Tab-separated table of C-alpha atoms and ligand atoms in Angstrom:
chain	number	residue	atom	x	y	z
A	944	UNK	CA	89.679	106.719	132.785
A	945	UNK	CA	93.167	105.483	133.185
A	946	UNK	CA	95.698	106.049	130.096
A	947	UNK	CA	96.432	103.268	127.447
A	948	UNK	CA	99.395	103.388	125.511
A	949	UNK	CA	99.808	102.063	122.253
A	950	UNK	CA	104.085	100.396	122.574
A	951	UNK	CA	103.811	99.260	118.857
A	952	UNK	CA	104.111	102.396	117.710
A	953	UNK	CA	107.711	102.684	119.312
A	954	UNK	CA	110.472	100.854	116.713
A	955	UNK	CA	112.504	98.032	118.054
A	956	UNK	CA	115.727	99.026	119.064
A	957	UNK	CA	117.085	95.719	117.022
A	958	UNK	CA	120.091	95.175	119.173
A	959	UNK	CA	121.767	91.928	118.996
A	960	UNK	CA	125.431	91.809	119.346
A	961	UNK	CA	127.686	90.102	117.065
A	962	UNK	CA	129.371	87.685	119.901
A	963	UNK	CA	125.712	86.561	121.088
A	964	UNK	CA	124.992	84.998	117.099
A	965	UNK	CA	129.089	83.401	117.537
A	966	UNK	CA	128.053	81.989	121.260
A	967	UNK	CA	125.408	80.567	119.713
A	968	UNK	CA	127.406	78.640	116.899
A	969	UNK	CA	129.684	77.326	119.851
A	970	UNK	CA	126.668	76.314	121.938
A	971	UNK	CA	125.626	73.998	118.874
A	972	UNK	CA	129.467	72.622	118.484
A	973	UNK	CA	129.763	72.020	122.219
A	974	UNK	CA	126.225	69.769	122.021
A	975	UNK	CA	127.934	66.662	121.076
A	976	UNK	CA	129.785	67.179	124.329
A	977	UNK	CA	127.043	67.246	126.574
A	978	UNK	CA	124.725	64.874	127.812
A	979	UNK	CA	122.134	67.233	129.172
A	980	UNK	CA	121.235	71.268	128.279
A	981	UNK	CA	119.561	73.023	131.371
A	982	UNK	CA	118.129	76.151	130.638
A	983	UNK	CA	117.426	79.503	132.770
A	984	UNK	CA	114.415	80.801	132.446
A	985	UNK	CA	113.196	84.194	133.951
A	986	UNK	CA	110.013	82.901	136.180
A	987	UNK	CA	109.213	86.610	135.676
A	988	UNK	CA	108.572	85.920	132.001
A	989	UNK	CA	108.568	82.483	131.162
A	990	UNK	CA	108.118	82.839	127.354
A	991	UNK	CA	109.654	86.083	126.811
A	992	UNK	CA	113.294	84.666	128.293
A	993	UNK	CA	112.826	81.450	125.980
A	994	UNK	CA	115.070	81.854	122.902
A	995	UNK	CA	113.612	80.703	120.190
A	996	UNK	CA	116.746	79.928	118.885
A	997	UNK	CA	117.474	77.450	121.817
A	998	UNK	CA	114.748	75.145	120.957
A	999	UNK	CA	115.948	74.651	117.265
A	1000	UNK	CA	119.479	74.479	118.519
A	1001	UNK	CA	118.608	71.808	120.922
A	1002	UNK	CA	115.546	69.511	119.266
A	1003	UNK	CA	115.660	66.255	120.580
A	1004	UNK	CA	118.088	67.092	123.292
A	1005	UNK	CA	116.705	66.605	127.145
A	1006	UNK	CA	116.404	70.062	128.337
A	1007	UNK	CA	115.567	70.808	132.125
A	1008	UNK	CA	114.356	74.041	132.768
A	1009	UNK	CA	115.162	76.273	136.202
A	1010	UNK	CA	111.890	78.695	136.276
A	1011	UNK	CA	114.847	81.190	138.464
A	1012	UNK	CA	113.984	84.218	140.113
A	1013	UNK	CA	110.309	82.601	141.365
A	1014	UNK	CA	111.258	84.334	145.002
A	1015	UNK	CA	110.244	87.688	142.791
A	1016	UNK	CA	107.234	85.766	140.497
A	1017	UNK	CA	103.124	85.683	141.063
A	1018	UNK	CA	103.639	82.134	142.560
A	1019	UNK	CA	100.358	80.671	140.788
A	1020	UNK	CA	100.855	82.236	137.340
A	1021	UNK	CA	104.610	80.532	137.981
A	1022	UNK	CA	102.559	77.055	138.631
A	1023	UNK	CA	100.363	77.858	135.295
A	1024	UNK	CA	103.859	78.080	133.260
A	1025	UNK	CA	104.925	74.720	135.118
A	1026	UNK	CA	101.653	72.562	133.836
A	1027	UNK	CA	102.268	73.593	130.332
A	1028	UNK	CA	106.084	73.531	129.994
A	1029	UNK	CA	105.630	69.906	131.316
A	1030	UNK	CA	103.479	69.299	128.772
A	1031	UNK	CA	105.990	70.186	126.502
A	1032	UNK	CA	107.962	67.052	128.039
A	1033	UNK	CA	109.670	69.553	129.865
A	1034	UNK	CA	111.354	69.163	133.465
A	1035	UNK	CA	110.860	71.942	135.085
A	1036	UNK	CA	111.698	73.248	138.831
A	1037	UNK	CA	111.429	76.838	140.259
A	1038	UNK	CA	114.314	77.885	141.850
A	1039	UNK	CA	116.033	81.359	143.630
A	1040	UNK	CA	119.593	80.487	142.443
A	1041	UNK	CA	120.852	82.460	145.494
A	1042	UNK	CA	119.693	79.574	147.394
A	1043	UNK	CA	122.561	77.455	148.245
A	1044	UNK	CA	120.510	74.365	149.150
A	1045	UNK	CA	118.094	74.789	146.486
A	1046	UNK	CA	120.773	74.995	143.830
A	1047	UNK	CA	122.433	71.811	145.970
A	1048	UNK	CA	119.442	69.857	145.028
A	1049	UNK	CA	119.475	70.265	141.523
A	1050	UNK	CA	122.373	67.738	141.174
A	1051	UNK	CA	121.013	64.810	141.536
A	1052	UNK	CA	118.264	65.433	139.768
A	1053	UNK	CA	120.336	66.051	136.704
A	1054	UNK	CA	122.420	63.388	137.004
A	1055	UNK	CA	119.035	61.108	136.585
A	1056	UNK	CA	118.499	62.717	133.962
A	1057	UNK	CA	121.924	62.717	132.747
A	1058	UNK	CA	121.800	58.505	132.889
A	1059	UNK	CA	118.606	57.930	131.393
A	1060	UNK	CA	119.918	59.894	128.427
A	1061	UNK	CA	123.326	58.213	128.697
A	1062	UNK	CA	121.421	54.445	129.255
A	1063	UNK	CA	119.752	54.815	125.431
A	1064	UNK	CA	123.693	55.315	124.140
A	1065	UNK	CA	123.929	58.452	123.031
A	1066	UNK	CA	127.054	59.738	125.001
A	1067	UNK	CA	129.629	57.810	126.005
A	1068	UNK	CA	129.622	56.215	129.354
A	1069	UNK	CA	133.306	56.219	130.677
A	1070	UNK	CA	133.425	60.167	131.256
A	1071	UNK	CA	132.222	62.546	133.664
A	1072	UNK	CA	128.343	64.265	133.301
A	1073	UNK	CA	128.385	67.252	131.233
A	1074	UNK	CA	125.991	69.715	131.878
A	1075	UNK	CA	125.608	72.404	129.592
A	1076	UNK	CA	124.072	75.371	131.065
A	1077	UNK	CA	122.300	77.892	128.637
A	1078	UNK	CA	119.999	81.209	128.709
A	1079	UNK	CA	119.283	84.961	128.163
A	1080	UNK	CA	121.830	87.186	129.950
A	1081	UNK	CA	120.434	87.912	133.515
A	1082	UNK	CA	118.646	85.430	134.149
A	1083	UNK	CA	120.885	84.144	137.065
A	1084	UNK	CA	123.195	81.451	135.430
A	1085	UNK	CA	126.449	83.053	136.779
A	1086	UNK	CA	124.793	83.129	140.608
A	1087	UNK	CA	123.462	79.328	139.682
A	1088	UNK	CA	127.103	78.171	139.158
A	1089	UNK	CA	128.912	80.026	141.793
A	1090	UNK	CA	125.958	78.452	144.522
A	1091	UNK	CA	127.203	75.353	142.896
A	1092	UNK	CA	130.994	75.327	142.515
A	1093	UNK	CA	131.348	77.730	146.029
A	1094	UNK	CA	135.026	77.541	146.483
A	1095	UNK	CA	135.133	74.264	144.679
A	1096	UNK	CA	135.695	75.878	141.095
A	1097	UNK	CA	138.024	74.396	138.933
A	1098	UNK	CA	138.175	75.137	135.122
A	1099	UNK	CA	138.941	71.992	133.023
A	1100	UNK	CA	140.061	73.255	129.948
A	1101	UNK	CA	139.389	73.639	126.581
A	1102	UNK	CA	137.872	70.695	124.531
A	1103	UNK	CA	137.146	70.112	121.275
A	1104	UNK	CA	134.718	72.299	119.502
A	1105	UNK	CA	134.998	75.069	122.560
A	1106	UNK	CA	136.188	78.518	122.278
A	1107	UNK	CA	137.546	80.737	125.281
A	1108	UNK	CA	133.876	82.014	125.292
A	1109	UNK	CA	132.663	78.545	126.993
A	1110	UNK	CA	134.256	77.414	130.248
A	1111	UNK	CA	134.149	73.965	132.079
A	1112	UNK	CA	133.569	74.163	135.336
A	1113	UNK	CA	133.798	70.432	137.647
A	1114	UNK	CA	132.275	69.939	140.591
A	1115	UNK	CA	132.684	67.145	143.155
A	1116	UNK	CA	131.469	64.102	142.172
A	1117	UNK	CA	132.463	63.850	138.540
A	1118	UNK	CA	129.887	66.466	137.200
A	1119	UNK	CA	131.666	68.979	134.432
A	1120	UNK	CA	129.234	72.346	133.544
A	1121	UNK	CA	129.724	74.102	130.602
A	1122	UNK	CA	129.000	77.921	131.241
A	1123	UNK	CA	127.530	79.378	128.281
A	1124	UNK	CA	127.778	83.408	127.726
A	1125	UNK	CA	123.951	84.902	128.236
A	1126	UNK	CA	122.516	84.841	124.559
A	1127	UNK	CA	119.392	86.519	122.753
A	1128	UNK	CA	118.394	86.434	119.613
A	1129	UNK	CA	118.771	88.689	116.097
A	1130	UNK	CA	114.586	89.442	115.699
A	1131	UNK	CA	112.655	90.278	118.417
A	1132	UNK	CA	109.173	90.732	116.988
A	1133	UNK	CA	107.404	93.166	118.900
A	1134	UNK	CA	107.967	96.115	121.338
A	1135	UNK	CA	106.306	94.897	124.546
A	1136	UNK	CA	108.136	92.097	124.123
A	1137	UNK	CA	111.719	93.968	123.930
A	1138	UNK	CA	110.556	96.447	127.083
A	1139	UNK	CA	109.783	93.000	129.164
A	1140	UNK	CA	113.257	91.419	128.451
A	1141	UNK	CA	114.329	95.233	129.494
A	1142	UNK	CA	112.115	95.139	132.532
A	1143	UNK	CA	113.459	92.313	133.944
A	1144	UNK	CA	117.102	93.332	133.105
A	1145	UNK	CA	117.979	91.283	130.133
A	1146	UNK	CA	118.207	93.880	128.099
A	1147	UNK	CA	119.731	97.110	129.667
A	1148	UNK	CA	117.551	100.628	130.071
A	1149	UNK	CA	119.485	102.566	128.500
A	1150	UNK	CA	119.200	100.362	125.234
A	1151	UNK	CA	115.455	100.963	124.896
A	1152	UNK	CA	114.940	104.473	126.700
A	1153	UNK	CA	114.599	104.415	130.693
A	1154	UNK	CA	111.702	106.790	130.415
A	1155	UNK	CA	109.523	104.906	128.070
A	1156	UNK	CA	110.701	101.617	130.029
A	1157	UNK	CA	108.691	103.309	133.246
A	1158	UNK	CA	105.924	104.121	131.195
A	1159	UNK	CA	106.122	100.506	130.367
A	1160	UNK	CA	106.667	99.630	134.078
A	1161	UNK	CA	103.687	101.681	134.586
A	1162	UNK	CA	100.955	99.710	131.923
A	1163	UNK	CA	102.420	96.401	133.157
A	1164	UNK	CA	101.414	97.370	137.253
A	1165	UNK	CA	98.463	98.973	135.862
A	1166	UNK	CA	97.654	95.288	134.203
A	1167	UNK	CA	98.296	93.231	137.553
A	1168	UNK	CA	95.420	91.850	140.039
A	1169	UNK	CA	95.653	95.316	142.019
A	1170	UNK	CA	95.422	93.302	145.204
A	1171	UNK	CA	99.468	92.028	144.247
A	1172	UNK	CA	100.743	94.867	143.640
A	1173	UNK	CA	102.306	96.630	147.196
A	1174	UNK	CA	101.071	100.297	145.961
A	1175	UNK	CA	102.018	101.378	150.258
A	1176	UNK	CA	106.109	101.372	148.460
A	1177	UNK	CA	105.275	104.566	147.406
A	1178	UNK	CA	102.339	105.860	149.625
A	1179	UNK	CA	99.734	104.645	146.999
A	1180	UNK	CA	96.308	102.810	147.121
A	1181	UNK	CA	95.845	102.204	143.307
A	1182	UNK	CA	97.369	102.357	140.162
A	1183	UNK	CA	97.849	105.974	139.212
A	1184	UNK	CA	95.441	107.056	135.934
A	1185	UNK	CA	98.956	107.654	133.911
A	1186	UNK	CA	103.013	106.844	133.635
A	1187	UNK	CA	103.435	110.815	134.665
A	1188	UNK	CA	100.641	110.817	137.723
A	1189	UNK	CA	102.750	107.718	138.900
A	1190	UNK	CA	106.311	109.146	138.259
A	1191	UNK	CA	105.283	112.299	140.327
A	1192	UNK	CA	103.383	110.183	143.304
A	1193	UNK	CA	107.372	108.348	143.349
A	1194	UNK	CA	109.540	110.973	143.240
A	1195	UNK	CA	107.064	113.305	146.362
A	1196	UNK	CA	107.389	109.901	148.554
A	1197	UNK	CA	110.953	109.676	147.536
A	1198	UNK	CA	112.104	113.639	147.828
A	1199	UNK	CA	113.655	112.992	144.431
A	1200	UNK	CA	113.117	117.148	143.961
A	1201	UNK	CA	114.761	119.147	141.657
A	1202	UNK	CA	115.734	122.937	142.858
A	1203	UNK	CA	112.329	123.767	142.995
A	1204	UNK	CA	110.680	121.936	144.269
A	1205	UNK	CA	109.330	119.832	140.789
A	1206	UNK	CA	109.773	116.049	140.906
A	1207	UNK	CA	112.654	114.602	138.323
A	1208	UNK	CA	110.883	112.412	136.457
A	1209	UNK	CA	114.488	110.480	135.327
A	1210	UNK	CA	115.335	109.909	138.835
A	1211	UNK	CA	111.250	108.492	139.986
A	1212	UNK	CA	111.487	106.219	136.606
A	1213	UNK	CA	115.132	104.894	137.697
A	1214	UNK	CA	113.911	104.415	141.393
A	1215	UNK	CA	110.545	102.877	139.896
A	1216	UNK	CA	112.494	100.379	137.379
A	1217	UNK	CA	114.819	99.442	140.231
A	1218	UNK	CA	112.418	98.435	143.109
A	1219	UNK	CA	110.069	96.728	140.630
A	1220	UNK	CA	113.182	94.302	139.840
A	1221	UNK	CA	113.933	94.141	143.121
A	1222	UNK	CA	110.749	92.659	143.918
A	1223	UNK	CA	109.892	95.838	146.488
A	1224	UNK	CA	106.645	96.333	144.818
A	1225	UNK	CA	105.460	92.765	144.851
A	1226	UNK	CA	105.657	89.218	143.464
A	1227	UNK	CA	104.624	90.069	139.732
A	1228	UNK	CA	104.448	87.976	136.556
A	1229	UNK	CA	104.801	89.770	133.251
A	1230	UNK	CA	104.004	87.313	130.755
A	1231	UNK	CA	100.186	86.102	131.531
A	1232	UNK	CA	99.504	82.687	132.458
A	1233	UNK	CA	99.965	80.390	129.040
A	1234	UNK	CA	96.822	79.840	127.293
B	2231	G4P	P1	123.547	85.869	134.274
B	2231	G4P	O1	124.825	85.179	134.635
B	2231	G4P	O2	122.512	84.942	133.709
B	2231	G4P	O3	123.748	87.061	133.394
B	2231	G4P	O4	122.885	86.427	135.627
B	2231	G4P	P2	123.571	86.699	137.061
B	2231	G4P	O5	123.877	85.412	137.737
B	2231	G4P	O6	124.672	87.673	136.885
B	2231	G4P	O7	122.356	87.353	137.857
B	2231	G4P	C1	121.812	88.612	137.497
B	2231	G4P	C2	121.201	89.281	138.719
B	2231	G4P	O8	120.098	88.489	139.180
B	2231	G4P	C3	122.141	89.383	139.920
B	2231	G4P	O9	121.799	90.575	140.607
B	2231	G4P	C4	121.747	88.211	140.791
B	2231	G4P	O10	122.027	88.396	142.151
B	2231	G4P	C5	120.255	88.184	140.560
B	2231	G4P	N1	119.676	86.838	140.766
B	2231	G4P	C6	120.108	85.670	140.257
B	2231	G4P	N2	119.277	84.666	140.618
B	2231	G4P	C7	118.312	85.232	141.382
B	2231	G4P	C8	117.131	84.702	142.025
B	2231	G4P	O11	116.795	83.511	141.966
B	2231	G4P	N3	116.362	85.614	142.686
B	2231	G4P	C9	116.655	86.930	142.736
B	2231	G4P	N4	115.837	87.733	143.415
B	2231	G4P	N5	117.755	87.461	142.138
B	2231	G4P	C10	118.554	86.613	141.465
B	2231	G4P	P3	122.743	91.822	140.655
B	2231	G4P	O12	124.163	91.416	140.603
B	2231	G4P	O13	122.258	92.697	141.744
B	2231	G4P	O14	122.453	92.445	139.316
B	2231	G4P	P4	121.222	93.355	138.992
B	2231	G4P	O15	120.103	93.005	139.924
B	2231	G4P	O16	121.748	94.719	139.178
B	2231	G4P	O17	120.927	92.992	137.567
């Protein structure tokens, strides 16, 4: 009988830096600005990367949303999140943002965008499309705007309402992006949900406890469709019946021995927590399909 672990009982770490709450307050002085928000989402964890914060910050403004990272998702729990983020109203499109000609594409479609919300007089006409682009830290914006500015980049300057912490970036064609610093928000409400953002990097390991993050690691594989999961990274055929059985069955594969001859657990639950983000072990979903 395999091992269940009970993550409530762990307290939330409650971190939440002071500049993420001031990037926020510039986000919401820089929306006048912009004619459309696009925000990153983790395809990983589609409702664990949304900030909750974003969606009151934002009401009424048209928000695209980049599902990013989908090369390392469970492509049909990724297609689940799609249906019923469109139903939100919602445009949505998956993307690997270290795709070049993926993130090339995006343009247009966010200049249509751009003019249908500019054709019901919003924002003014006679200036470039601004673009703001917003999410959690990690999820990829920085490699989205590189793909898109290559050696193109060129900071326009401040503007009213926008700190040092926000940066214009134009690209060809009269498009201007404002790059927004990766924000979370001050109340996370549980622990799986804190060990997810830290799973998928938004949060770093040391901040929550690498070893309890591969125990974590552990329940969430344990939780897949087994037949996802590539178990052969590390030798295996099935889930191992707990975090430790699993740590050990990494660290014999990997010779991660200490003098010895034991396994070091640290160095099997760094391995594990790298590879899994990685994508070595599979395509894998954390947050289950929406209901
Ligand atoms: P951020 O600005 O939102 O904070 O994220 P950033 O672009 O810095 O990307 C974070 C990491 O995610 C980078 O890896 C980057 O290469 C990777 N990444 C971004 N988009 C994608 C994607 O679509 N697919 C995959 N597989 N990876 C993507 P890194 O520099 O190696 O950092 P890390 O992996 O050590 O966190």
């Amino acid at each position: 009988m395999a091992t269940t672990i009970d993550f409530s009982r762990y307290p939330l770490t409650g971190w939440y830096p002071g500049h993420m709450l001031k990037a926020g307050r510039q986000m919401q002085a820089s929306l006048k600005l912009v004619d459309l928000v696009v925000e990153l989402l983790d395809a990983r964890i589609p409702g664990s990367s949304r900030n909750p914060i974003f969606d009151q910050l934002f009401r009424g403004r048209p928000t695209f949303i980049l599902l990013n990272k989908a090369d390392l998702a469970s492509p049909r729990v990724s297609r689940e999140w799609t249906a019923s983020l469109r139903k939100e109203g919602k445009k949505v499109v998956f993307l690997d943002a270290r795709d070049t000609r993926q993130t090339l594409e995006l343009v247009p479609a966010w200049r249509r965008a751009a003019l249908a919300e500019r054709s019901k007089g919003r924002t003014a006409l006679n200036r470039p499309l601004r673009i703001m682009i917003v999410g959690i830290p990690n999820v990829g914006k920085s490699t989205l705007i590189n793909r898109l500015v290559a050696s193109k980049r060129a900071a326009v300057g401040p503007k009213p309402g926008v700190t040092r912490h926000n940066q214009w970036i134009r690209l060809k064609g009269d498009v201007e992006l404002l790059d927004t610093p990766g924000v979370l928000w001050p109340r996370i409400d549980s622990k799986e949900h804190e060990l997810k953002l830290a799973l998928c990097g938004s949060i770093r390991e040391e901040t929550v406890g690498p070893e309890l993050l591969a125990d974590y690691a552990w329940a969430q594989l344990s939780r897949q469709d087994q037949r996802d999961v590539a178990w052969d990274t590390y030798g295996l055929e099935k889930c191992p019946e707990t975090p430790d059985a699993f740590l050990e069955a990494i660290g014999r594969r990997r010779g991660l021995l200490r003098a010895g001859g034991a396994v070091d657990p640290a160095q099997s639950a760094a391995i594990l927590i790298k590879e899994i983000r990685d994508g070595r072990l599979g395509r894998l979903s954390f947050d289950p399909s929406p209901a």
